[in-house]
Amino acid sequence: LEWYNRAFFNKEGEFIEMQAIGRDITARKNAEEQLIKNEVKYRSLFEQATEAIYLTDMSDLSLIECNNQAVDMFGYSSREEFLSKKLFHLSPAMQNEHESTEELSIELHRILTKDGFHQLEWNHIRKDGSIFAGEVGLTVIQLGDKVYLQAVLRDITERLEGEKKLKN
């Protein structure tokens, strides 16, 4: 129960009566507890994922959330350092010898606007400047008037090198 109490006094300052209003807040408390449980579950899944996960605010391309795997995969020393970057800091200027990241990003934006999800292979750049290949699933998330892009990224460099050896 949630209670509100109010005392009433006469002109001489003497207590006259007390009003008390109570309401049942069981449903609200249950909802709050469920929200906390869901947050703990989500945070656990988010942090223990083997893939790098990061969230971008599409209004300014700022990174606003990430898991520890993202920090490690991109070679940053802390979550704060990683989140100080913009989305375009995570990709080299060229995706391969013939396609610029900027041109491909424009096409990718068109696809995401239409479908809301896309999976692709994309080159990324670590803090030290080294390039690695990633398989990334991108999901557009709209919350009210804000648009976010969630990326789930797996480093596939070893797999691609293995495939190249098999071909040779």
Coordinates of C-alpha atoms in Angstrom, one line a residue:
L1 CA 0.0 0.0 0.0
E2 CA 1.0 3.6 -0.6
W3 CA -0.3 6.1 2.0
Y4 CA -0.7 9.8 2.0
N5 CA -1.4 11.5 5.3
R6 CA -2.4 15.1 5.9
A7 CA -3.0 16.8 9.2
F8 CA -5.5 19.6 9.6
F9 CA -5.2 22.3 12.2
N10 CA -7.5 25.1 13.3
K11 CA -6.6 28.8 13.4
E12 CA -5.0 28.4 16.8
G13 CA -2.8 25.7 15.5
E14 CA -4.5 22.9 17.3
F15 CA -4.8 19.5 15.6
I16 CA -8.3 18.8 14.3
E17 CA -8.1 15.7 12.2
M18 CA -6.0 13.5 10.0
Q19 CA -6.9 12.5 6.5
A20 CA -5.3 9.3 5.1
I21 CA -5.5 8.1 1.6
G22 CA -4.2 4.7 0.7
R23 CA -4.1 2.8 -2.6
D24 CA -3.1 -0.7 -3.6
I25 CA 0.2 -0.6 -5.5
T26 CA 0.7 -4.3 -5.8
A27 CA 0.4 -4.3 -9.6
R28 CA 3.0 -1.5 -9.9
K29 CA 5.4 -3.3 -7.5
N30 CA 5.0 -6.5 -9.3
A31 CA 5.7 -4.8 -12.6
E32 CA 8.8 -3.1 -11.1
E33 CA 10.1 -6.4 -9.8
Q34 CA 9.5 -8.0 -13.2
L35 CA 11.3 -5.1 -14.9
I36 CA 14.3 -5.6 -12.6
K37 CA 14.3 -9.4 -13.3
N38 CA 14.2 -8.7 -17.1
E39 CA 17.0 -6.2 -16.9
V40 CA 19.2 -8.6 -15.0
K41 CA 18.4 -11.4 -17.5
Y42 CA 19.0 -9.1 -20.5
R43 CA 22.2 -7.6 -19.0
S44 CA 23.5 -11.2 -18.3
L45 CA 22.8 -12.3 -21.9
F46 CA 24.3 -9.0 -23.3
E47 CA 27.5 -9.2 -21.3
Q48 CA 28.1 -13.0 -21.7
A49 CA 27.5 -13.1 -25.4
T50 CA 30.4 -14.4 -27.5
E51 CA 29.7 -11.8 -30.1
A52 CA 30.4 -8.1 -29.9
I53 CA 27.2 -6.1 -29.5
Y54 CA 26.9 -2.4 -29.7
L55 CA 24.1 0.1 -30.1
T56 CA 24.3 3.3 -32.2
D57 CA 22.2 6.4 -32.0
M58 CA 21.4 7.0 -35.7
S59 CA 20.8 10.8 -35.2
D60 CA 24.6 11.4 -34.7
L61 CA 26.1 7.9 -35.2
S62 CA 27.4 7.9 -31.6
L63 CA 28.0 4.6 -29.9
I64 CA 25.7 4.5 -26.8
E65 CA 26.0 1.0 -25.5
C66 CA 28.3 -2.1 -25.9
N67 CA 29.2 -5.3 -24.2
N68 CA 32.7 -6.2 -23.1
Q69 CA 33.2 -8.4 -26.1
A70 CA 32.9 -5.3 -28.3
V71 CA 35.5 -3.5 -26.3
D72 CA 37.9 -6.5 -26.5
M73 CA 37.3 -7.2 -30.2
F74 CA 38.0 -3.7 -31.3
G75 CA 41.1 -3.5 -29.0
Y76 CA 40.0 -0.7 -26.6
S77 CA 41.0 -0.6 -23.0
S78 CA 37.6 0.4 -21.6
R79 CA 33.9 0.7 -22.4
E80 CA 34.1 4.5 -22.0
E81 CA 36.9 4.7 -24.6
F82 CA 35.0 2.5 -27.1
L83 CA 31.8 4.5 -26.5
S84 CA 33.6 7.8 -27.2
K85 CA 33.8 6.7 -30.9
K86 CA 31.4 7.2 -33.7
L87 CA 30.1 4.3 -35.9
F88 CA 32.3 5.4 -38.8
H89 CA 35.4 4.9 -36.6
L90 CA 34.8 1.2 -36.6
S91 CA 35.3 0.7 -40.4
P92 CA 38.2 1.3 -42.7
A93 CA 37.8 3.6 -45.7
M94 CA 37.6 0.7 -48.1
Q95 CA 35.7 -2.6 -47.7
N96 CA 37.8 -4.2 -50.4
E97 CA 40.0 -2.9 -53.2
H98 CA 37.1 -1.6 -55.2
E99 CA 34.3 -0.6 -52.9
S100 CA 34.4 2.4 -50.5
T101 CA 32.8 2.0 -47.1
E102 CA 30.9 5.3 -47.6
E103 CA 29.3 4.1 -50.8
L104 CA 28.4 0.7 -49.4
S105 CA 27.0 2.4 -46.2
I106 CA 24.6 4.4 -48.4
E107 CA 23.3 1.2 -49.9
L108 CA 23.2 -0.5 -46.5
H109 CA 21.2 2.4 -45.1
R110 CA 18.6 2.0 -48.0
I111 CA 18.3 -1.7 -47.2
L112 CA 17.9 -1.2 -43.5
T113 CA 15.3 1.5 -44.0
K114 CA 13.2 -0.9 -46.1
D115 CA 13.8 -4.2 -44.2
G116 CA 14.8 -3.2 -40.7
F117 CA 17.4 -6.0 -40.5
H118 CA 20.4 -7.1 -42.6
Q119 CA 23.2 -9.6 -42.2
L120 CA 26.5 -9.2 -44.1
E121 CA 30.2 -9.5 -44.0
W122 CA 31.9 -6.2 -43.3
N123 CA 35.5 -5.2 -42.6
H124 CA 36.2 -3.5 -39.3
I125 CA 39.1 -1.6 -37.9
R126 CA 40.7 -2.1 -34.5
K127 CA 42.1 0.7 -32.3
D128 CA 45.6 -0.3 -33.5
G129 CA 44.6 0.1 -37.1
S130 CA 44.5 -3.6 -38.0
I131 CA 41.6 -4.8 -40.1
F132 CA 39.4 -7.8 -39.4
A133 CA 36.5 -9.4 -41.2
G134 CA 33.2 -9.6 -39.4
E135 CA 29.9 -11.2 -39.9
V136 CA 27.4 -8.6 -38.6
G137 CA 23.7 -8.6 -38.1
L138 CA 22.2 -5.1 -38.1
T139 CA 18.8 -4.4 -36.6
V140 CA 17.0 -1.0 -36.7
I141 CA 15.2 -0.3 -33.4
Q142 CA 12.8 2.6 -33.1
L143 CA 11.8 3.8 -29.7
G144 CA 9.5 6.8 -29.9
D145 CA 11.1 9.3 -32.2
K146 CA 14.6 7.9 -31.7
V147 CA 16.2 5.4 -34.1
Y148 CA 19.0 3.1 -33.1
L149 CA 21.0 0.5 -34.9
Q150 CA 22.0 -2.6 -33.0
A151 CA 25.0 -4.6 -34.3
V152 CA 25.8 -8.2 -33.4
L153 CA 29.3 -8.9 -34.7
R154 CA 31.4 -12.1 -35.0
D155 CA 35.0 -12.0 -36.0
I156 CA 35.3 -14.4 -39.0
T157 CA 38.9 -13.7 -39.9
E158 CA 40.1 -17.2 -39.0
R159 CA 37.2 -18.8 -40.9
L160 CA 38.0 -16.8 -44.1
E161 CA 41.7 -17.7 -43.8
G162 CA 40.8 -21.4 -43.5
E163 CA 38.5 -21.2 -46.5
K164 CA 41.3 -19.5 -48.5
K165 CA 43.8 -22.2 -47.5
L166 CA 41.3 -24.9 -48.6
K167 CA 40.9 -23.2 -52.0
N168 CA 44.6 -23.0 -52.5

